[in-house]
mmCIF file of C-alpha atoms and ligand atoms in Angstrom:
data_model
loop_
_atom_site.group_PDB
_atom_site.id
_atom_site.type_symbol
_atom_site.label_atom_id
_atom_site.label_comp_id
_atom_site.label_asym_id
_atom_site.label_seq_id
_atom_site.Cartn_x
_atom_site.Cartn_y
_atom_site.Cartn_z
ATOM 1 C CA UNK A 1 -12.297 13.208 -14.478
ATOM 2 C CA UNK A 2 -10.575 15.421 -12.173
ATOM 3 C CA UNK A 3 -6.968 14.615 -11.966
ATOM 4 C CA UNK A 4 -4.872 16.998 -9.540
ATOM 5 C CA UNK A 5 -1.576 18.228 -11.151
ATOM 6 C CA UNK A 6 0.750 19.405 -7.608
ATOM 7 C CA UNK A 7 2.562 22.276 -8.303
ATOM 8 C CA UNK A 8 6.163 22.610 -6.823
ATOM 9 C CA UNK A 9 5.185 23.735 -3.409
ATOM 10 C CA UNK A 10 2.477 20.775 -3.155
ATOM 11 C CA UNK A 11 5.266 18.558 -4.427
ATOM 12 C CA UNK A 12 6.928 19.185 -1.238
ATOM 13 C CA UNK A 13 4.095 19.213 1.158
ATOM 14 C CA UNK A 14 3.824 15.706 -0.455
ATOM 15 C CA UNK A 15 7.375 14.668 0.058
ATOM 16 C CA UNK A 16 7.365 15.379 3.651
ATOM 17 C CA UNK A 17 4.210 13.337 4.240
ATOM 18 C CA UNK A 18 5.527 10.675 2.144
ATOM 19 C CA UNK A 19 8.434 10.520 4.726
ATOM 20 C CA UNK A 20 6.671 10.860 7.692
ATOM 21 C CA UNK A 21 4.450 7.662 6.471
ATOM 22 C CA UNK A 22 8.011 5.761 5.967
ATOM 23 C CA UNK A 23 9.279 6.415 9.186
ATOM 24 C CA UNK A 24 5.833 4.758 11.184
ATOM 25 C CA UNK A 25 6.789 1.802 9.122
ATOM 26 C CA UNK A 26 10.692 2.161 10.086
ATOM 27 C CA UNK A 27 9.736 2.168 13.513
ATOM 28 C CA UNK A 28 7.072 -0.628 13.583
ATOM 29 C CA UNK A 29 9.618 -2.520 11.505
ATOM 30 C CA UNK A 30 11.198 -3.191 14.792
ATOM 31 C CA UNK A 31 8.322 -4.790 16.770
ATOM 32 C CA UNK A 32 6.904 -7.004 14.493
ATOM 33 C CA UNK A 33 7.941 -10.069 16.727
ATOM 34 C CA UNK A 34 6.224 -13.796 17.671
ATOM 35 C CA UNK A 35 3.942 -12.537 20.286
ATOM 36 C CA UNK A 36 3.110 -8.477 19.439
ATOM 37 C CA UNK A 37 -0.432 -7.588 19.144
ATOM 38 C CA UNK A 38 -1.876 -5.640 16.100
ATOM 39 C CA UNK A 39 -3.477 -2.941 19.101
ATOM 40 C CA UNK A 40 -0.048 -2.809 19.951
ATOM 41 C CA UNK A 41 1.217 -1.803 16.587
ATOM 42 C CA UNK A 42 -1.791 0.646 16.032
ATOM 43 C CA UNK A 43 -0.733 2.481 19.078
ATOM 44 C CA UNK A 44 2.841 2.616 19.102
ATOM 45 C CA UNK A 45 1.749 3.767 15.402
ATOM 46 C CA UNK A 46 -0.975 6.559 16.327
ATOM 47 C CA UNK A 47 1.072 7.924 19.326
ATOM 48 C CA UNK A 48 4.091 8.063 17.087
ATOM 49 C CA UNK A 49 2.203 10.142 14.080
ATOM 50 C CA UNK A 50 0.272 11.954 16.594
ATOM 51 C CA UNK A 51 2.585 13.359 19.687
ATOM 52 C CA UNK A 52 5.766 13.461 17.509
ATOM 53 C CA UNK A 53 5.308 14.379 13.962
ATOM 54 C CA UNK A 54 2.055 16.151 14.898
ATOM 55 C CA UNK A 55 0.005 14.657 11.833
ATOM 56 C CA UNK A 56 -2.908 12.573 11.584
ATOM 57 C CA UNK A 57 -3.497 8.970 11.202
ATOM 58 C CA UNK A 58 -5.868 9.515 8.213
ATOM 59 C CA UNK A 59 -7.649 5.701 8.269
ATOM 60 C CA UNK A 60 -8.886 6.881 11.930
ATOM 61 C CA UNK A 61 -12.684 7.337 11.513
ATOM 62 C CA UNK A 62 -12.089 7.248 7.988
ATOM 63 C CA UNK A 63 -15.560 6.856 6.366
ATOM 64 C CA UNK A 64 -16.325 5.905 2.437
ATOM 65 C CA UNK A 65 -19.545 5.518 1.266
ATOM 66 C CA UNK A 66 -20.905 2.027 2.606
ATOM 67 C CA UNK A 67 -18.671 1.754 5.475
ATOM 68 C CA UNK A 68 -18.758 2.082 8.427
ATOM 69 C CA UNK A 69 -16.233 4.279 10.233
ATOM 70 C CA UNK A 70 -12.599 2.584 10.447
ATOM 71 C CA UNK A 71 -12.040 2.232 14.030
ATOM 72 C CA UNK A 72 -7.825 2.499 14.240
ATOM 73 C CA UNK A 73 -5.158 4.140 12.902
ATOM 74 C CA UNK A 74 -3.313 1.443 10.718
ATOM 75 C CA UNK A 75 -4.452 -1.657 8.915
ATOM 76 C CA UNK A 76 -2.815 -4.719 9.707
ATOM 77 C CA UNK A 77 -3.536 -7.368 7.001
ATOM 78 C CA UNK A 78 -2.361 -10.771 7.935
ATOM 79 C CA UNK A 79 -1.899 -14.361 5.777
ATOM 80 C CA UNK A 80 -5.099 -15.081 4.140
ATOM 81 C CA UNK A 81 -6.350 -10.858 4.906
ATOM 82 C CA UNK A 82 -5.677 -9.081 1.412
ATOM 83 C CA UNK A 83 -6.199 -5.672 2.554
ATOM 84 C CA UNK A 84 -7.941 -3.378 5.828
ATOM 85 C CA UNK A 85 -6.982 -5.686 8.221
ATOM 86 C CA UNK A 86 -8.371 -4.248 11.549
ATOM 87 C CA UNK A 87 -6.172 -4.162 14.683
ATOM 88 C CA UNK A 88 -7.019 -6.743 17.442
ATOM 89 C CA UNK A 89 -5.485 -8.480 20.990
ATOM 90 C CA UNK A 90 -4.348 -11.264 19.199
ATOM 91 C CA UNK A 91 -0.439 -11.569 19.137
ATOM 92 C CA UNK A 92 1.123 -12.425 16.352
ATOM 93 C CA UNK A 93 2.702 -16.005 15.955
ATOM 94 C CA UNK A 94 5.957 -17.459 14.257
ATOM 95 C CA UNK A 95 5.286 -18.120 10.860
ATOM 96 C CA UNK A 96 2.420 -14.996 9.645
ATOM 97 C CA UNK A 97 2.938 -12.541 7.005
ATOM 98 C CA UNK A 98 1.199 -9.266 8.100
ATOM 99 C CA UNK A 99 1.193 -6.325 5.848
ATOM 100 C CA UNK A 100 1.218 -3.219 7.690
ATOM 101 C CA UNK A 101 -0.484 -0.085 5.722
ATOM 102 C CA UNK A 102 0.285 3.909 6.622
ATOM 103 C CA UNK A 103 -1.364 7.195 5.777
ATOM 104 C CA UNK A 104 0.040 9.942 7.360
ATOM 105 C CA UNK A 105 -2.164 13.693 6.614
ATOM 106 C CA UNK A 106 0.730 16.329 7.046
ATOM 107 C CA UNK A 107 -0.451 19.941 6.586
ATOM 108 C CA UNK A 108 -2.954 18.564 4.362
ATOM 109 C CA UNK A 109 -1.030 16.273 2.426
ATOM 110 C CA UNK A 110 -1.430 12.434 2.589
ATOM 111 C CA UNK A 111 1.345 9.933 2.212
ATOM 112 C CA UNK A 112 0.392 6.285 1.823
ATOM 113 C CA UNK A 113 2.824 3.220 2.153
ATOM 114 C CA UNK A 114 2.583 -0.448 3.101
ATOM 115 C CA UNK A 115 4.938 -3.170 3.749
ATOM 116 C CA UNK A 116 5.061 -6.778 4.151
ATOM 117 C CA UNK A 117 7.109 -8.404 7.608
ATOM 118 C CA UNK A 118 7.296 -11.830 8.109
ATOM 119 C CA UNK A 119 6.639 -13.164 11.714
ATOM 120 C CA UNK A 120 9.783 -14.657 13.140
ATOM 121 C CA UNK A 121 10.474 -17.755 10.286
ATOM 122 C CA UNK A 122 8.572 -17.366 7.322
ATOM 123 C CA UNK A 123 8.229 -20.620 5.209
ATOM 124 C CA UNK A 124 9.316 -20.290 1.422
ATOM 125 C CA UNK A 125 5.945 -20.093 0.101
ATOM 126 C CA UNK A 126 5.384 -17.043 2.191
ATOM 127 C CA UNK A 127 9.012 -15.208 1.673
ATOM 128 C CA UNK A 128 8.372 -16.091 -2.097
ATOM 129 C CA UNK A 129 4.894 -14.073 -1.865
ATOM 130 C CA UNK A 130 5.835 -11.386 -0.083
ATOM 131 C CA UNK A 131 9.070 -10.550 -2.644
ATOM 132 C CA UNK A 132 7.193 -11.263 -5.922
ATOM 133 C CA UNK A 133 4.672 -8.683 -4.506
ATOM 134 C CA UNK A 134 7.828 -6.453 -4.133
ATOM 135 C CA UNK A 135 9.150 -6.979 -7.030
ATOM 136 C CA UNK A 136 4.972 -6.588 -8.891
ATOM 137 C CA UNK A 137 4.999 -3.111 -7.032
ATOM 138 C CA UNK A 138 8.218 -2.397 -8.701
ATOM 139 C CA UNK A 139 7.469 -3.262 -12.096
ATOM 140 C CA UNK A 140 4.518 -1.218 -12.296
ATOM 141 C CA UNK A 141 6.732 2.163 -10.593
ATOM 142 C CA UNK A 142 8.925 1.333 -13.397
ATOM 143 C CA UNK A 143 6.299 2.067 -15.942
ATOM 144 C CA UNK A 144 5.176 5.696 -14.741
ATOM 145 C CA UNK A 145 6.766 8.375 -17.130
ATOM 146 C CA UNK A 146 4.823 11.625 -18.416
ATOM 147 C CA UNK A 147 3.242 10.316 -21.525
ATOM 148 C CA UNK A 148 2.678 6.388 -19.979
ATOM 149 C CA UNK A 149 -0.869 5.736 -19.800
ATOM 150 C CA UNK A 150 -2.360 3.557 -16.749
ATOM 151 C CA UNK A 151 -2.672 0.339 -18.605
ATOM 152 C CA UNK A 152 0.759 0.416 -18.943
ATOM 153 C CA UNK A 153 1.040 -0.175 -15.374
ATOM 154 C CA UNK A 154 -1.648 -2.247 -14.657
ATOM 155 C CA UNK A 155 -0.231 -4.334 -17.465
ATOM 156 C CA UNK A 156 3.275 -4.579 -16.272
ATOM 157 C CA UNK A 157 2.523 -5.877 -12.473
ATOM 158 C CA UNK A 158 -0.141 -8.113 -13.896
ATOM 159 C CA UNK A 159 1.932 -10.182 -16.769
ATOM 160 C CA UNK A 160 4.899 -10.092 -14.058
ATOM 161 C CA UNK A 161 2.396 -11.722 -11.444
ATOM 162 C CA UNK A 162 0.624 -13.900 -13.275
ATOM 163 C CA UNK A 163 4.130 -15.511 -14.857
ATOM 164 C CA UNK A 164 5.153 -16.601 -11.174
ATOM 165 C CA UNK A 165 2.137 -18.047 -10.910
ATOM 166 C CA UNK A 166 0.069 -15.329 -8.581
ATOM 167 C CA UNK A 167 -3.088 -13.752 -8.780
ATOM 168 C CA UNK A 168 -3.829 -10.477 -8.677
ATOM 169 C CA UNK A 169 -6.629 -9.035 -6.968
ATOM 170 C CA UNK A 170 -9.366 -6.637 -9.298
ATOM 171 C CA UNK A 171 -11.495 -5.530 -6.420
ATOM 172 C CA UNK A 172 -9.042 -2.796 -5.329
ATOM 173 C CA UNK A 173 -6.774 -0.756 -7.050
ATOM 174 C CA UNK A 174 -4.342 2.085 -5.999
ATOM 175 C CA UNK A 175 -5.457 5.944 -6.319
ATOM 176 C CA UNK A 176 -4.575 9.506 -7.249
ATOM 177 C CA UNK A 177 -3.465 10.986 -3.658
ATOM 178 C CA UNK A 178 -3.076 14.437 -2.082
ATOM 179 C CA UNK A 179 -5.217 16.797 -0.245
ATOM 180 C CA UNK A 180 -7.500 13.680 -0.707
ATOM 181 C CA UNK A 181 -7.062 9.928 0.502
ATOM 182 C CA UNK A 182 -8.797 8.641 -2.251
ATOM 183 C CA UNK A 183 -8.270 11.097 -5.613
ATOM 184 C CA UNK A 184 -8.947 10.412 -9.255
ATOM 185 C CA UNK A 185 -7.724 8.020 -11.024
ATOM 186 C CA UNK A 186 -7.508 4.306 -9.858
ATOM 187 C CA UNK A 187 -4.853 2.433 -10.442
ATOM 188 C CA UNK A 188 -5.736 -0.646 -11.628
ATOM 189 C CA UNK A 189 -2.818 -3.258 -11.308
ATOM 190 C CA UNK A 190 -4.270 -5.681 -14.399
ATOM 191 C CA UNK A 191 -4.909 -3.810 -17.380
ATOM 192 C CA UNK A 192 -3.731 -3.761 -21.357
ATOM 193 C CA UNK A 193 -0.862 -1.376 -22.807
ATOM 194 C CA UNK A 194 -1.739 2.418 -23.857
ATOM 195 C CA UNK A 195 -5.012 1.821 -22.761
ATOM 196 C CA UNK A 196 -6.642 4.201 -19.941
ATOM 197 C CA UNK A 197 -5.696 7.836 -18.681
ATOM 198 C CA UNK A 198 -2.150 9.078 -20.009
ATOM 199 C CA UNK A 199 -0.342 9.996 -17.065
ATOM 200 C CA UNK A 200 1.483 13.877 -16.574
ATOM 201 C CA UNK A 201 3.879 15.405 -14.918
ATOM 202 C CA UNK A 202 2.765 16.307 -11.086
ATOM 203 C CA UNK A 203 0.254 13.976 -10.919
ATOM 204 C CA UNK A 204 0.695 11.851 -7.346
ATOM 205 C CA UNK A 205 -0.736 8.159 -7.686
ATOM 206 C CA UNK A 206 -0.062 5.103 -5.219
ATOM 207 C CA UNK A 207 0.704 1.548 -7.027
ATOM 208 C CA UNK A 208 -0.492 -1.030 -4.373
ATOM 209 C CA UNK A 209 -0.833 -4.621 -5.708
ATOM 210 C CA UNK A 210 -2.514 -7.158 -3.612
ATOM 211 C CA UNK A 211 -1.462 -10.711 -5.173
ATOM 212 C CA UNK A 212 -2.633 -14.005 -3.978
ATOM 213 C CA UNK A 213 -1.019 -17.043 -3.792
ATOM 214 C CA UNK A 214 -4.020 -18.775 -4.915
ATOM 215 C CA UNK A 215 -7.046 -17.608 -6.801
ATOM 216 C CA UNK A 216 -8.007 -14.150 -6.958
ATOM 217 C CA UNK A 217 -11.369 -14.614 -5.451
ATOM 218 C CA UNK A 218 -12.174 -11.873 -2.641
ATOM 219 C CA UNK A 219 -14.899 -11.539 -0.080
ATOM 220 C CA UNK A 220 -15.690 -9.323 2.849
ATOM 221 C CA UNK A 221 -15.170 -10.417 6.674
ATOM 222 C CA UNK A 222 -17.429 -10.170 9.155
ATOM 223 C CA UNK A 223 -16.439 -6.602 10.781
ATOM 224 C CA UNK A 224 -17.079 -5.013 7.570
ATOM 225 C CA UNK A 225 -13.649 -3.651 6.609
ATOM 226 C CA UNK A 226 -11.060 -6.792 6.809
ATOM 227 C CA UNK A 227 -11.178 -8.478 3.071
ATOM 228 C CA UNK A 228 -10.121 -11.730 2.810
ATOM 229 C CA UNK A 229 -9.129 -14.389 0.123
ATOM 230 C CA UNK A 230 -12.205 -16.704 -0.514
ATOM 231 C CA UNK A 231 -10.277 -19.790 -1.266
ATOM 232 C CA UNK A 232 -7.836 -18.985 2.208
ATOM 233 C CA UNK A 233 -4.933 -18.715 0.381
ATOM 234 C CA UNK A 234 -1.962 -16.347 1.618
ATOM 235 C CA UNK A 235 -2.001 -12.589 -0.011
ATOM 236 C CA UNK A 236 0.216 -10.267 0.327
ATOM 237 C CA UNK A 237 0.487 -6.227 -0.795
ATOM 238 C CA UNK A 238 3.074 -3.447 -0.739
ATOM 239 C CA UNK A 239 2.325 0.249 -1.619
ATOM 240 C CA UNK A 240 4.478 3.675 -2.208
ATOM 241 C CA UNK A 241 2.941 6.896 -3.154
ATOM 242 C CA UNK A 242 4.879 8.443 -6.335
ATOM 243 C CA UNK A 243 5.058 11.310 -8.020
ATOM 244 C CA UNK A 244 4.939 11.588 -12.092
ATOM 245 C CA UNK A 245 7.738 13.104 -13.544
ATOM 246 C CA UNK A 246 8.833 14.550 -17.152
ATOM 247 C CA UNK A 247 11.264 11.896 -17.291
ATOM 248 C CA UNK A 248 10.193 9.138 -14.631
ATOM 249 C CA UNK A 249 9.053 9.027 -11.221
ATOM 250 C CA UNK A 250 10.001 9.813 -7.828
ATOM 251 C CA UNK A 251 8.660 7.592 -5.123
ATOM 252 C CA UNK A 252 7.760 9.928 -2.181
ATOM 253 C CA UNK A 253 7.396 7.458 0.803
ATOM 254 C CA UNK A 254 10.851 7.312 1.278
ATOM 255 C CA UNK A 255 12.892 7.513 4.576
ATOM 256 C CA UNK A 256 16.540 6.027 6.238
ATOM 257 C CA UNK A 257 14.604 1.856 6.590
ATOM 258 C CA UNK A 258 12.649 1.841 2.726
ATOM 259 C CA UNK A 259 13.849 -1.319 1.279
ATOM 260 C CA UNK A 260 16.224 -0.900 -1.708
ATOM 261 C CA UNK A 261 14.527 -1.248 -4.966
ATOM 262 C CA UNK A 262 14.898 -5.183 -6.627
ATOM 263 C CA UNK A 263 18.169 -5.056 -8.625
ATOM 264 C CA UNK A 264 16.336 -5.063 -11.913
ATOM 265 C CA UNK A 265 15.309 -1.442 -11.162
ATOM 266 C CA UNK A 266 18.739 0.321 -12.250
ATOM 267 C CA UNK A 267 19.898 -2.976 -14.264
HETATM 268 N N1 MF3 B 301 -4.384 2.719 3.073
HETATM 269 C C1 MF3 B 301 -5.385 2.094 2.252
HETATM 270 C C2 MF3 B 301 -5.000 2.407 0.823
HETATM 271 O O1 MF3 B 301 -3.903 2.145 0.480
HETATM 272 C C3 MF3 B 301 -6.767 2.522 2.568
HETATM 273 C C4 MF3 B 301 -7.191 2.154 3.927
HETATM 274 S S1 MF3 B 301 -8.754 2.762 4.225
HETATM 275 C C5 MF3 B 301 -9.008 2.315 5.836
HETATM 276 O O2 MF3 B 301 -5.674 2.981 0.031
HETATM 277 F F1 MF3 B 301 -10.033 2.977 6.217
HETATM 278 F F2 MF3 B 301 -9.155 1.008 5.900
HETATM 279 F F3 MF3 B 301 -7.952 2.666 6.550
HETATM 280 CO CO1 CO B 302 -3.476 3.562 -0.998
HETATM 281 CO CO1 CO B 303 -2.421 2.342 1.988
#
């Protein structure tokens, strides 16, 4: 195991990534219409990242063992789509959930943040997803402290799922982050309490649960990246990046359009 610890000065390389990543989602935020494409989104995204905060769209080309190399610059996830959703010409209609996932590489630092929008009217089941995945996110942040251990986390967002009736998906998990995408450890989001690595101050982790609104069942589409519930059902994700503190955390993907934390955060 080879967990980074950042040191003050990566702490703030990491910060300004982590805000750079907010703001492509602050400014997408206001095209997610009926009737947008997802190519759309991915360029208005890339040109965004690339001409004005001069960073990189880090999924671009991106190439894990196995895969082949991801061919945008976002991934747009949408209904049934848990997770690597791959832009396309088809426009978005009333009604779909799309999660929309960033990773901006600024001076070598990654920040990595998704977000659930809801196409024009969203019906209840799908409004209900998408803010019990908020609000799973949330309860596994809540859990990072120096001296938590990653079970605690994985714990935390997986009773709180599973009581309202969601699944949560085992296949993917979120990540140590930093000079690398993908670092050491994953981030499980189902897991038992004090179990797994303790967590310590500087470490930089994302917690990014994808739950389902029916089983947790998962298979691969057809272009080789876009994962997809096997039973159809809607799934839904949202992700910050967030540093380990003495005391807490501090979630680093933050900028002026982050949603506000649920109100049991500071209750
Ligand atoms: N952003 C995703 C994550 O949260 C990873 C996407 S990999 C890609 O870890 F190649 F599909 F972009
Ligand atoms: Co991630
Ligand atoms: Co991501």
């Amino acid at each position: 195991m080879t967990i980074t610890i950042k040191s003050a000065a990566d702490i703030e390389g990491m910060r300004v990534a982590g805000r750079l990543t907010s703001e492509v989602l602050d400014m997408l935020a206001e095209h997610v219409k009926p009737g947008v494409t997802t190519n759309e989104l991915d360029k208005l995204a890339h040109d965004l990242i690339v001409y004005e905060q001069k960073a990189i769209p880090a999924p671009l080309n991106y190439a894990p063992p196995g895969h082949k190399p991801y061919p945008k610059s976002i991934c747009t996830s949408i209904n049934h789509q848990v997770c690597h959703g791959i832009p396309n010409d088809k426009p978005l209609k009333n009604g779909d959930i799309v999660n929309l996932d960033i990773t901006v590489i600024k001076d070598g630092w990654h920040g990595d943040s998704s977000r659930m929008f809801i196409v024009g009217e969203g019906s209840i089941a799908a409004k209900r997803l998408c803010q019990l995945t908020y609000e799973a996110m949330w309860k596994g942040i809540m859990q990072v402290h120096a001296g938590a251990r990653l079970g605690d986390i994985g714990h935390a967002i997986q009773t709180f799922a599973e009581n309202n009736g969601l699944s949560v998906v085992r296949e993917f998990c979120g990540h140590g982050i930093g000079h690398g995408f993908h670092e050491e450890p994953q981030v499980l989001h189902y897991g038992r309490p004090g179990t797994l690595e303790e967590l310590k101050a500087g470490m930089t982790i994302t917690i990014e649960p994808m739950l389902n609104a029916g089983r947790r069942e998962i298979k691969e589409g057809p272009d080789g990246w876009a994962i997809v519930t096997k039973d159809r059902s809607l799934s839904a994700q949202w992700e910050h990046t967030v540093l380990v503190t003495e005391t807490g955390y501090e979630v680093l993907t933050l900028s002026a359009g982050t949603p506000a934390p649920p109100a049991f955060v500071n209750a």
